[in-house]
């Protein structure tokens, strides 16, 4: 397969065929993110996309899932996305599911009808990075979207029949804003109605601008123990209704404690796990084994 630069995908797309339909990310400013610093945003030539799909056909006898890369493929117009999806089904007719990353702004630029159209063309998941429910933290990290905009985007995805998979990052408030980050993230998860919620833990690469803030002391990282306290406070503030349950995952390689289940059903179990971890720090994942 041919890929330009590093390619990223959500953990749940591990078995998907990854095809770059754009390069980079239109925003490319989030201070904790180093994914596309060396890759300016560009829309990829359709002829190359089609060639990659033919390559997939020649390598694999069966492809069930296709993930459209890079950072925010949803920025493409519906006409272009439908053309790409048309090629996917023509060349790989057995495909069952198509997914992509989308920024909150990308979603809000689409009408309800356009999102429904994508659903009807086989788009099943849009992965969206919310990072925090706190407007202060969102501004600090230069997310380029407010809490209200992110909630609106998630509700809009779900209303179209596409499933929203929304990611938050423990530790992103640092020592100065951890309490607000935890509470506001918990209440946002309760409010937004996403089908899937994932919580990672902050782990910075040296090329991320926030890494420099750590070095000069303007951003103070939480310790492992503080991250667990923060996650506990976040969980205490999650009140997802029985009518709108969500799959909750915090079992990424970056997490100190692995949580996996459904909300609201497993809230008490998660609280117990987090309290146990906070009282038995030897249970936390060793720093050496954390990864992005
Ligand atoms: S976190 Fe997402 S939106 Fe922000 S710069 Fe990275 S890829 Fe772009």
PDB file of C-alpha atoms in Angstrom, residues 5-290:
ATOM      1  CA  UNK A   5       3.764  10.300   5.910  1.00  0.00           C
ATOM      2  CA  UNK A   6       2.492   8.671   9.086  1.00  0.00           C
ATOM      3  CA  UNK A   7      -1.057   7.354   8.939  1.00  0.00           C
ATOM      4  CA  UNK A   8      -3.357   7.250  11.992  1.00  0.00           C
ATOM      5  CA  UNK A   9      -6.603   5.432  12.629  1.00  0.00           C
ATOM      6  CA  UNK A  10      -8.837   4.771  15.648  1.00  0.00           C
ATOM      7  CA  UNK A  11      -8.052   1.513  17.518  1.00  0.00           C
ATOM      8  CA  UNK A  12     -11.416   0.085  16.445  1.00  0.00           C
ATOM      9  CA  UNK A  13     -10.398   0.433  12.779  1.00  0.00           C
ATOM     10  CA  UNK A  14      -7.447  -1.945  13.207  1.00  0.00           C
ATOM     11  CA  UNK A  15      -8.941  -4.403  10.708  1.00  0.00           C
ATOM     12  CA  UNK A  16      -9.971  -1.768   8.164  1.00  0.00           C
ATOM     13  CA  UNK A  17      -8.307  -1.020   4.857  1.00  0.00           C
ATOM     14  CA  UNK A  18      -6.900   2.493   5.235  1.00  0.00           C
ATOM     15  CA  UNK A  19      -7.026   4.694   2.169  1.00  0.00           C
ATOM     16  CA  UNK A  20      -5.801   8.283   2.153  1.00  0.00           C
ATOM     17  CA  UNK A  21      -8.348  10.534   0.471  1.00  0.00           C
ATOM     18  CA  UNK A  22      -6.765  13.682   1.926  1.00  0.00           C
ATOM     19  CA  UNK A  23      -3.375  14.366   3.462  1.00  0.00           C
ATOM     20  CA  UNK A  24      -3.016  15.985   6.891  1.00  0.00           C
ATOM     21  CA  UNK A  25      -5.653  17.967   8.769  1.00  0.00           C
ATOM     22  CA  UNK A  26      -7.240  21.316   7.835  1.00  0.00           C
ATOM     23  CA  UNK A  27      -6.916  22.606  11.413  1.00  0.00           C
ATOM     24  CA  UNK A  28      -3.498  21.231  12.396  1.00  0.00           C
ATOM     25  CA  UNK A  29      -3.244  23.512  15.445  1.00  0.00           C
ATOM     26  CA  UNK A  30      -4.257  21.435  18.497  1.00  0.00           C
ATOM     27  CA  UNK A  31      -1.338  21.893  20.889  1.00  0.00           C
ATOM     28  CA  UNK A  32      -1.200  18.280  22.100  1.00  0.00           C
ATOM     29  CA  UNK A  33      -1.253  16.837  18.574  1.00  0.00           C
ATOM     30  CA  UNK A  34       1.823  16.077  16.530  1.00  0.00           C
ATOM     31  CA  UNK A  35       0.190  13.801  13.977  1.00  0.00           C
ATOM     32  CA  UNK A  36       0.342  15.948  10.871  1.00  0.00           C
ATOM     33  CA  UNK A  37       2.856  18.687  11.717  1.00  0.00           C
ATOM     34  CA  UNK A  38       5.007  17.720   8.744  1.00  0.00           C
ATOM     35  CA  UNK A  39       2.153  17.159   6.313  1.00  0.00           C
ATOM     36  CA  UNK A  40       0.262  20.189   4.944  1.00  0.00           C
ATOM     37  CA  UNK A  41      -3.401  19.557   4.143  1.00  0.00           C
ATOM     38  CA  UNK A  42      -4.062  18.473   0.563  1.00  0.00           C
ATOM     39  CA  UNK A  43      -6.890  16.754  -1.261  1.00  0.00           C
ATOM     40  CA  UNK A  44      -5.585  13.634  -2.929  1.00  0.00           C
ATOM     41  CA  UNK A  45      -5.990  12.983  -6.667  1.00  0.00           C
ATOM     42  CA  UNK A  46      -8.974  10.724  -7.385  1.00  0.00           C
ATOM     43  CA  UNK A  47      -6.894   8.637  -9.817  1.00  0.00           C
ATOM     44  CA  UNK A  48      -4.476   7.743  -6.982  1.00  0.00           C
ATOM     45  CA  UNK A  49      -7.320   6.803  -4.639  1.00  0.00           C
ATOM     46  CA  UNK A  50      -8.737   4.480  -7.295  1.00  0.00           C
ATOM     47  CA  UNK A  51      -5.274   2.944  -7.835  1.00  0.00           C
ATOM     48  CA  UNK A  52      -5.016   2.254  -4.084  1.00  0.00           C
ATOM     49  CA  UNK A  53      -8.403   0.543  -4.078  1.00  0.00           C
ATOM     50  CA  UNK A  54      -7.260  -1.670  -6.975  1.00  0.00           C
ATOM     51  CA  UNK A  55      -4.096  -2.463  -4.972  1.00  0.00           C
ATOM     52  CA  UNK A  56      -6.287  -3.529  -2.048  1.00  0.00           C
ATOM     53  CA  UNK A  57      -8.213  -5.798  -4.413  1.00  0.00           C
ATOM     54  CA  UNK A  58      -5.007  -7.406  -5.648  1.00  0.00           C
ATOM     55  CA  UNK A  59      -3.689  -8.002  -2.082  1.00  0.00           C
ATOM     56  CA  UNK A  60      -6.837  -9.015  -0.187  1.00  0.00           C
ATOM     57  CA  UNK A  61      -9.526 -11.512  -1.168  1.00  0.00           C
ATOM     58  CA  UNK A  62     -11.980  -9.836   1.202  1.00  0.00           C
ATOM     59  CA  UNK A  63     -12.195  -6.283   2.625  1.00  0.00           C
ATOM     60  CA  UNK A  64     -15.059  -5.686   5.070  1.00  0.00           C
ATOM     61  CA  UNK A  65     -14.203  -2.234   6.286  1.00  0.00           C
ATOM     62  CA  UNK A  66     -12.668   0.866   4.757  1.00  0.00           C
ATOM     63  CA  UNK A  67     -11.375   3.838   6.767  1.00  0.00           C
ATOM     64  CA  UNK A  68     -10.896   7.100   4.872  1.00  0.00           C
ATOM     65  CA  UNK A  69      -7.765   8.956   6.056  1.00  0.00           C
ATOM     66  CA  UNK A  70      -6.204  11.411   7.008  1.00  0.00           C
ATOM     67  CA  UNK A  71      -7.154  13.739   9.849  1.00  0.00           C
ATOM     68  CA  UNK A  72     -10.524  15.061   8.754  1.00  0.00           C
ATOM     69  CA  UNK A  73     -11.660  13.371   5.560  1.00  0.00           C
ATOM     70  CA  UNK A  74     -15.163  14.678   6.263  1.00  0.00           C
ATOM     71  CA  UNK A  75     -14.026  18.118   5.051  1.00  0.00           C
ATOM     72  CA  UNK A  76     -14.473  16.820   1.490  1.00  0.00           C
ATOM     73  CA  UNK A  77     -17.676  17.797  -0.295  1.00  0.00           C
ATOM     74  CA  UNK A  78     -20.454  15.233  -0.365  1.00  0.00           C
ATOM     75  CA  UNK A  79     -20.070  14.942  -4.130  1.00  0.00           C
ATOM     76  CA  UNK A  80     -16.426  13.955  -3.747  1.00  0.00           C
ATOM     77  CA  UNK A  81     -17.098  11.603  -0.828  1.00  0.00           C
ATOM     78  CA  UNK A  82     -19.908   9.914  -2.790  1.00  0.00           C
ATOM     79  CA  UNK A  83     -17.598   9.524  -5.782  1.00  0.00           C
ATOM     80  CA  UNK A  84     -14.932   7.905  -3.567  1.00  0.00           C
ATOM     81  CA  UNK A  85     -17.500   5.622  -1.917  1.00  0.00           C
ATOM     82  CA  UNK A  86     -18.806   4.679  -5.379  1.00  0.00           C
ATOM     83  CA  UNK A  87     -15.296   3.535  -6.331  1.00  0.00           C
ATOM     84  CA  UNK A  88     -15.000   1.601  -3.051  1.00  0.00           C
ATOM     85  CA  UNK A  89     -18.164  -0.424  -3.757  1.00  0.00           C
ATOM     86  CA  UNK A  90     -17.289  -0.928  -7.426  1.00  0.00           C
ATOM     87  CA  UNK A  91     -13.796  -2.267  -6.709  1.00  0.00           C
ATOM     88  CA  UNK A  92     -14.478  -3.871  -3.283  1.00  0.00           C
ATOM     89  CA  UNK A  93     -18.191  -4.781  -3.455  1.00  0.00           C
ATOM     90  CA  UNK A  94     -18.069  -6.826  -0.236  1.00  0.00           C
ATOM     91  CA  UNK A  95     -17.313  -3.749   1.946  1.00  0.00           C
ATOM     92  CA  UNK A  96     -19.757  -3.492   4.883  1.00  0.00           C
ATOM     93  CA  UNK A  97     -18.685  -0.320   6.587  1.00  0.00           C
ATOM     94  CA  UNK A  98     -17.037   2.996   5.747  1.00  0.00           C
ATOM     95  CA  UNK A  99     -15.778   5.391   8.429  1.00  0.00           C
ATOM     96  CA  UNK A 100     -13.649   8.506   8.741  1.00  0.00           C
ATOM     97  CA  UNK A 101     -12.439  11.221  11.092  1.00  0.00           C
ATOM     98  CA  UNK A 102     -14.327  14.510  11.128  1.00  0.00           C
ATOM     99  CA  UNK A 103     -13.660  17.694  13.057  1.00  0.00           C
ATOM    100  CA  UNK A 104     -16.582  19.467  14.789  1.00  0.00           C
ATOM    101  CA  UNK A 105     -16.345  22.229  12.170  1.00  0.00           C
ATOM    102  CA  UNK A 106     -16.496  19.687   9.306  1.00  0.00           C
ATOM    103  CA  UNK A 107     -19.717  18.258  10.736  1.00  0.00           C
ATOM    104  CA  UNK A 108     -21.301  21.670  11.242  1.00  0.00           C
ATOM    105  CA  UNK A 109     -20.517  22.611   7.635  1.00  0.00           C
ATOM    106  CA  UNK A 110     -22.681  19.693   6.445  1.00  0.00           C
ATOM    107  CA  UNK A 111     -26.466  19.893   6.417  1.00  0.00           C
ATOM    108  CA  UNK A 112     -28.563  17.216   8.099  1.00  0.00           C
ATOM    109  CA  UNK A 113     -29.553  16.005   4.628  1.00  0.00           C
ATOM    110  CA  UNK A 114     -25.904  15.689   3.558  1.00  0.00           C
ATOM    111  CA  UNK A 115     -25.068  13.567   6.600  1.00  0.00           C
ATOM    112  CA  UNK A 116     -28.126  11.384   5.958  1.00  0.00           C
ATOM    113  CA  UNK A 117     -26.923  11.017   2.367  1.00  0.00           C
ATOM    114  CA  UNK A 118     -23.537   9.801   3.619  1.00  0.00           C
ATOM    115  CA  UNK A 119     -25.285   7.336   5.932  1.00  0.00           C
ATOM    116  CA  UNK A 120     -27.287   6.039   2.969  1.00  0.00           C
ATOM    117  CA  UNK A 121     -24.015   5.605   1.071  1.00  0.00           C
ATOM    118  CA  UNK A 122     -22.616   3.362   3.798  1.00  0.00           C
ATOM    119  CA  UNK A 123     -20.844   5.720   6.219  1.00  0.00           C
ATOM    120  CA  UNK A 124     -21.353   4.100   9.598  1.00  0.00           C
ATOM    121  CA  UNK A 125     -18.981   5.929  11.952  1.00  0.00           C
ATOM    122  CA  UNK A 126     -17.587   9.433  12.227  1.00  0.00           C
ATOM    123  CA  UNK A 127     -14.751   9.682  14.758  1.00  0.00           C
ATOM    124  CA  UNK A 128     -14.552  13.087  16.352  1.00  0.00           C
ATOM    125  CA  UNK A 129     -11.971  14.411  18.812  1.00  0.00           C
ATOM    126  CA  UNK A 130     -13.713  16.444  21.521  1.00  0.00           C
ATOM    127  CA  UNK A 131     -10.724  16.237  23.904  1.00  0.00           C
ATOM    128  CA  UNK A 132     -12.424  18.180  26.751  1.00  0.00           C
ATOM    129  CA  UNK A 133     -15.826  19.432  27.826  1.00  0.00           C
ATOM    130  CA  UNK A 134     -14.260  22.582  29.254  1.00  0.00           C
ATOM    131  CA  UNK A 135     -14.238  25.709  27.087  1.00  0.00           C
ATOM    132  CA  UNK A 136     -11.194  26.938  29.008  1.00  0.00           C
ATOM    133  CA  UNK A 137      -9.220  23.789  28.210  1.00  0.00           C
ATOM    134  CA  UNK A 138     -10.453  23.781  24.597  1.00  0.00           C
ATOM    135  CA  UNK A 139      -9.218  27.363  24.191  1.00  0.00           C
ATOM    136  CA  UNK A 140      -5.888  26.560  25.881  1.00  0.00           C
ATOM    137  CA  UNK A 141      -5.187  23.693  23.505  1.00  0.00           C
ATOM    138  CA  UNK A 142      -6.410  25.681  20.457  1.00  0.00           C
ATOM    139  CA  UNK A 143      -9.010  23.084  19.534  1.00  0.00           C
ATOM    140  CA  UNK A 144     -10.789  25.525  17.242  1.00  0.00           C
ATOM    141  CA  UNK A 145     -14.226  24.521  18.543  1.00  0.00           C
ATOM    142  CA  UNK A 146     -16.261  25.261  21.657  1.00  0.00           C
ATOM    143  CA  UNK A 147     -18.069  22.821  23.939  1.00  0.00           C
ATOM    144  CA  UNK A 148     -21.427  23.956  22.471  1.00  0.00           C
ATOM    145  CA  UNK A 149     -20.199  23.426  18.897  1.00  0.00           C
ATOM    146  CA  UNK A 150     -18.868  19.949  19.679  1.00  0.00           C
ATOM    147  CA  UNK A 151     -22.132  18.910  21.374  1.00  0.00           C
ATOM    148  CA  UNK A 152     -24.090  20.257  18.391  1.00  0.00           C
ATOM    149  CA  UNK A 153     -21.833  18.341  15.978  1.00  0.00           C
ATOM    150  CA  UNK A 154     -22.209  15.067  17.894  1.00  0.00           C
ATOM    151  CA  UNK A 155     -25.990  15.409  18.084  1.00  0.00           C
ATOM    152  CA  UNK A 156     -26.065  16.175  14.355  1.00  0.00           C
ATOM    153  CA  UNK A 157     -24.089  13.029  13.505  1.00  0.00           C
ATOM    154  CA  UNK A 158     -26.351  10.855  15.642  1.00  0.00           C
ATOM    155  CA  UNK A 159     -29.517  12.451  14.208  1.00  0.00           C
ATOM    156  CA  UNK A 160     -28.386  11.426  10.724  1.00  0.00           C
ATOM    157  CA  UNK A 161     -28.168   7.737  11.679  1.00  0.00           C
ATOM    158  CA  UNK A 162     -24.350   7.737  11.600  1.00  0.00           C
ATOM    159  CA  UNK A 163     -22.730   6.696  14.889  1.00  0.00           C
ATOM    160  CA  UNK A 164     -20.498   9.260  16.589  1.00  0.00           C
ATOM    161  CA  UNK A 165     -17.386   7.936  18.306  1.00  0.00           C
ATOM    162  CA  UNK A 166     -16.048  10.746  20.482  1.00  0.00           C
ATOM    163  CA  UNK A 167     -12.628  10.918  22.107  1.00  0.00           C
ATOM    164  CA  UNK A 168     -11.550  12.807  25.240  1.00  0.00           C
ATOM    165  CA  UNK A 169      -8.079  13.087  26.791  1.00  0.00           C
ATOM    166  CA  UNK A 170      -7.422  12.644  30.526  1.00  0.00           C
ATOM    167  CA  UNK A 171      -4.771  15.002  31.844  1.00  0.00           C
ATOM    168  CA  UNK A 172      -5.408  17.665  29.209  1.00  0.00           C
ATOM    169  CA  UNK A 173      -6.296  20.296  31.821  1.00  0.00           C
ATOM    170  CA  UNK A 174      -2.920  19.851  33.508  1.00  0.00           C
ATOM    171  CA  UNK A 175      -2.534  20.660  37.218  1.00  0.00           C
ATOM    172  CA  UNK A 176      -4.188  24.085  36.816  1.00  0.00           C
ATOM    173  CA  UNK A 177      -7.471  22.968  35.246  1.00  0.00           C
ATOM    174  CA  UNK A 178      -7.854  19.269  36.035  1.00  0.00           C
ATOM    175  CA  UNK A 179     -10.975  19.697  38.163  1.00  0.00           C
ATOM    176  CA  UNK A 180     -12.846  21.763  35.553  1.00  0.00           C
ATOM    177  CA  UNK A 181     -11.677  19.402  32.793  1.00  0.00           C
ATOM    178  CA  UNK A 182     -13.019  16.377  34.701  1.00  0.00           C
ATOM    179  CA  UNK A 183     -16.396  17.843  35.667  1.00  0.00           C
ATOM    180  CA  UNK A 184     -17.135  19.513  32.340  1.00  0.00           C
ATOM    181  CA  UNK A 185     -16.083  16.430  30.390  1.00  0.00           C
ATOM    182  CA  UNK A 186     -18.372  14.275  32.528  1.00  0.00           C
ATOM    183  CA  UNK A 187     -21.348  16.578  32.009  1.00  0.00           C
ATOM    184  CA  UNK A 188     -20.619  16.844  28.290  1.00  0.00           C
ATOM    185  CA  UNK A 189     -20.580  13.064  27.880  1.00  0.00           C
ATOM    186  CA  UNK A 190     -23.964  13.021  29.672  1.00  0.00           C
ATOM    187  CA  UNK A 191     -25.389  15.687  27.383  1.00  0.00           C
ATOM    188  CA  UNK A 192     -24.116  14.908  23.890  1.00  0.00           C
ATOM    189  CA  UNK A 193     -25.716  11.496  23.262  1.00  0.00           C
ATOM    190  CA  UNK A 194     -22.828   9.795  21.404  1.00  0.00           C
ATOM    191  CA  UNK A 195     -23.010   6.073  20.646  1.00  0.00           C
ATOM    192  CA  UNK A 196     -19.346   5.592  21.567  1.00  0.00           C
ATOM    193  CA  UNK A 197     -17.063   7.461  23.967  1.00  0.00           C
ATOM    194  CA  UNK A 198     -13.337   6.858  24.305  1.00  0.00           C
ATOM    195  CA  UNK A 199     -11.004   8.390  26.890  1.00  0.00           C
ATOM    196  CA  UNK A 200      -7.253   8.350  26.259  1.00  0.00           C
ATOM    197  CA  UNK A 201      -4.577   9.730  28.578  1.00  0.00           C
ATOM    198  CA  UNK A 202      -2.299  12.574  27.543  1.00  0.00           C
ATOM    199  CA  UNK A 203       1.045  11.425  26.197  1.00  0.00           C
ATOM    200  CA  UNK A 204       3.071  14.055  24.378  1.00  0.00           C
ATOM    201  CA  UNK A 205       5.520  13.642  21.547  1.00  0.00           C
ATOM    202  CA  UNK A 206       8.374  16.143  21.414  1.00  0.00           C
ATOM    203  CA  UNK A 207       6.975  17.772  18.264  1.00  0.00           C
ATOM    204  CA  UNK A 208       3.666  18.683  19.934  1.00  0.00           C
ATOM    205  CA  UNK A 209       3.598  22.391  20.931  1.00  0.00           C
ATOM    206  CA  UNK A 210       2.281  21.436  24.387  1.00  0.00           C
ATOM    207  CA  UNK A 211       5.537  19.560  24.996  1.00  0.00           C
ATOM    208  CA  UNK A 212       7.365  22.902  24.849  1.00  0.00           C
ATOM    209  CA  UNK A 213       4.870  24.310  27.390  1.00  0.00           C
ATOM    210  CA  UNK A 214       5.782  21.414  29.695  1.00  0.00           C
ATOM    211  CA  UNK A 215       9.478  22.187  29.286  1.00  0.00           C
ATOM    212  CA  UNK A 216       9.052  25.890  30.067  1.00  0.00           C
ATOM    213  CA  UNK A 217       6.704  25.138  32.974  1.00  0.00           C
ATOM    214  CA  UNK A 218       3.547  26.799  31.615  1.00  0.00           C
ATOM    215  CA  UNK A 219       1.751  23.419  31.438  1.00  0.00           C
ATOM    216  CA  UNK A 220       2.118  21.070  34.399  1.00  0.00           C
ATOM    217  CA  UNK A 221       1.491  17.399  33.645  1.00  0.00           C
ATOM    218  CA  UNK A 222      -0.570  15.312  36.054  1.00  0.00           C
ATOM    219  CA  UNK A 223       1.036  12.354  37.775  1.00  0.00           C
ATOM    220  CA  UNK A 224      -0.449   8.887  37.209  1.00  0.00           C
ATOM    221  CA  UNK A 225      -2.209   9.099  40.574  1.00  0.00           C
ATOM    222  CA  UNK A 226      -3.678  12.515  39.702  1.00  0.00           C
ATOM    223  CA  UNK A 227      -4.931  11.187  36.358  1.00  0.00           C
ATOM    224  CA  UNK A 228      -6.832   8.446  38.196  1.00  0.00           C
ATOM    225  CA  UNK A 229      -8.401  11.022  40.555  1.00  0.00           C
ATOM    226  CA  UNK A 230      -9.344  13.142  37.558  1.00  0.00           C
ATOM    227  CA  UNK A 231     -10.938  10.183  35.751  1.00  0.00           C
ATOM    228  CA  UNK A 232     -12.836   9.294  38.918  1.00  0.00           C
ATOM    229  CA  UNK A 233     -14.239  12.834  39.154  1.00  0.00           C
ATOM    230  CA  UNK A 234     -15.162  12.710  35.450  1.00  0.00           C
ATOM    231  CA  UNK A 235     -16.960   9.379  35.934  1.00  0.00           C
ATOM    232  CA  UNK A 236     -18.856  10.720  38.958  1.00  0.00           C
ATOM    233  CA  UNK A 237     -20.165  13.486  36.690  1.00  0.00           C
ATOM    234  CA  UNK A 238     -21.310  11.206  33.875  1.00  0.00           C
ATOM    235  CA  UNK A 239     -25.051  10.642  33.999  1.00  0.00           C
ATOM    236  CA  UNK A 240     -26.002   9.046  30.707  1.00  0.00           C
ATOM    237  CA  UNK A 241     -29.702   8.226  30.491  1.00  0.00           C
ATOM    238  CA  UNK A 242     -31.010   4.673  30.054  1.00  0.00           C
ATOM    239  CA  UNK A 243     -32.704   5.882  26.842  1.00  0.00           C
ATOM    240  CA  UNK A 244     -29.417   6.952  25.298  1.00  0.00           C
ATOM    241  CA  UNK A 245     -26.760   4.434  26.398  1.00  0.00           C
ATOM    242  CA  UNK A 246     -23.205   4.564  25.108  1.00  0.00           C
ATOM    243  CA  UNK A 247     -20.300   2.206  24.755  1.00  0.00           C
ATOM    244  CA  UNK A 248     -17.469   3.491  26.960  1.00  0.00           C
ATOM    245  CA  UNK A 249     -13.833   2.602  26.393  1.00  0.00           C
ATOM    246  CA  UNK A 250     -10.782   3.797  28.278  1.00  0.00           C
ATOM    247  CA  UNK A 251      -8.563   0.866  27.449  1.00  0.00           C
ATOM    248  CA  UNK A 252      -6.085   2.535  25.112  1.00  0.00           C
ATOM    249  CA  UNK A 253      -2.338   1.904  25.428  1.00  0.00           C
ATOM    250  CA  UNK A 254      -1.996   5.375  26.973  1.00  0.00           C
ATOM    251  CA  UNK A 255      -4.373   4.698  29.896  1.00  0.00           C
ATOM    252  CA  UNK A 256      -3.199   3.829  33.418  1.00  0.00           C
ATOM    253  CA  UNK A 257      -6.440   1.978  34.254  1.00  0.00           C
ATOM    254  CA  UNK A 258      -8.370  -0.025  31.687  1.00  0.00           C
ATOM    255  CA  UNK A 259     -12.149   0.565  31.621  1.00  0.00           C
ATOM    256  CA  UNK A 260     -14.439  -1.118  29.130  1.00  0.00           C
ATOM    257  CA  UNK A 261     -18.211  -1.418  29.218  1.00  0.00           C
ATOM    258  CA  UNK A 262     -21.464   0.432  28.650  1.00  0.00           C
ATOM    259  CA  UNK A 263     -22.963   3.482  30.308  1.00  0.00           C
ATOM    260  CA  UNK A 264     -25.047   3.900  32.352  1.00  0.00           C
ATOM    261  CA  UNK A 265     -25.040   0.142  33.104  1.00  0.00           C
ATOM    262  CA  UNK A 266     -21.382  -0.115  34.169  1.00  0.00           C
ATOM    263  CA  UNK A 267     -20.924   3.227  35.938  1.00  0.00           C
ATOM    264  CA  UNK A 268     -20.768   1.692  39.427  1.00  0.00           C
ATOM    265  CA  UNK A 269     -18.278  -0.924  38.215  1.00  0.00           C
ATOM    266  CA  UNK A 270     -16.052   1.803  36.715  1.00  0.00           C
ATOM    267  CA  UNK A 271     -16.220   3.876  39.909  1.00  0.00           C
ATOM    268  CA  UNK A 272     -15.188   0.871  41.953  1.00  0.00           C
ATOM    269  CA  UNK A 273     -12.302   0.089  39.577  1.00  0.00           C
ATOM    270  CA  UNK A 274     -11.050   3.673  39.753  1.00  0.00           C
ATOM    271  CA  UNK A 275     -11.340   3.862  43.561  1.00  0.00           C
ATOM    272  CA  UNK A 276      -9.472   0.577  43.880  1.00  0.00           C
ATOM    273  CA  UNK A 277      -6.741   1.853  41.543  1.00  0.00           C
ATOM    274  CA  UNK A 278      -6.438   5.140  43.458  1.00  0.00           C
ATOM    275  CA  UNK A 279      -5.851   3.167  46.688  1.00  0.00           C
ATOM    276  CA  UNK A 280      -3.513   0.611  45.101  1.00  0.00           C
ATOM    277  CA  UNK A 281      -1.162   2.565  42.864  1.00  0.00           C
ATOM    278  CA  UNK A 282       0.855  -0.543  42.026  1.00  0.00           C
ATOM    279  CA  UNK A 283      -2.145  -1.588  39.879  1.00  0.00           C
ATOM    280  CA  UNK A 284      -1.573   1.317  37.457  1.00  0.00           C
ATOM    281  CA  UNK A 285       0.063   0.626  34.137  1.00  0.00           C
ATOM    282  CA  UNK A 286       3.812   1.128  34.319  1.00  0.00           C
ATOM    283  CA  UNK A 287       4.887   4.342  32.580  1.00  0.00           C
ATOM    284  CA  UNK A 288       7.256   2.320  30.355  1.00  0.00           C
ATOM    285  CA  UNK A 289       4.347   0.420  28.836  1.00  0.00           C
ATOM    286  CA  UNK A 290       2.202   3.418  27.943  1.00  0.00           C
TER     287      UNK A 290
END
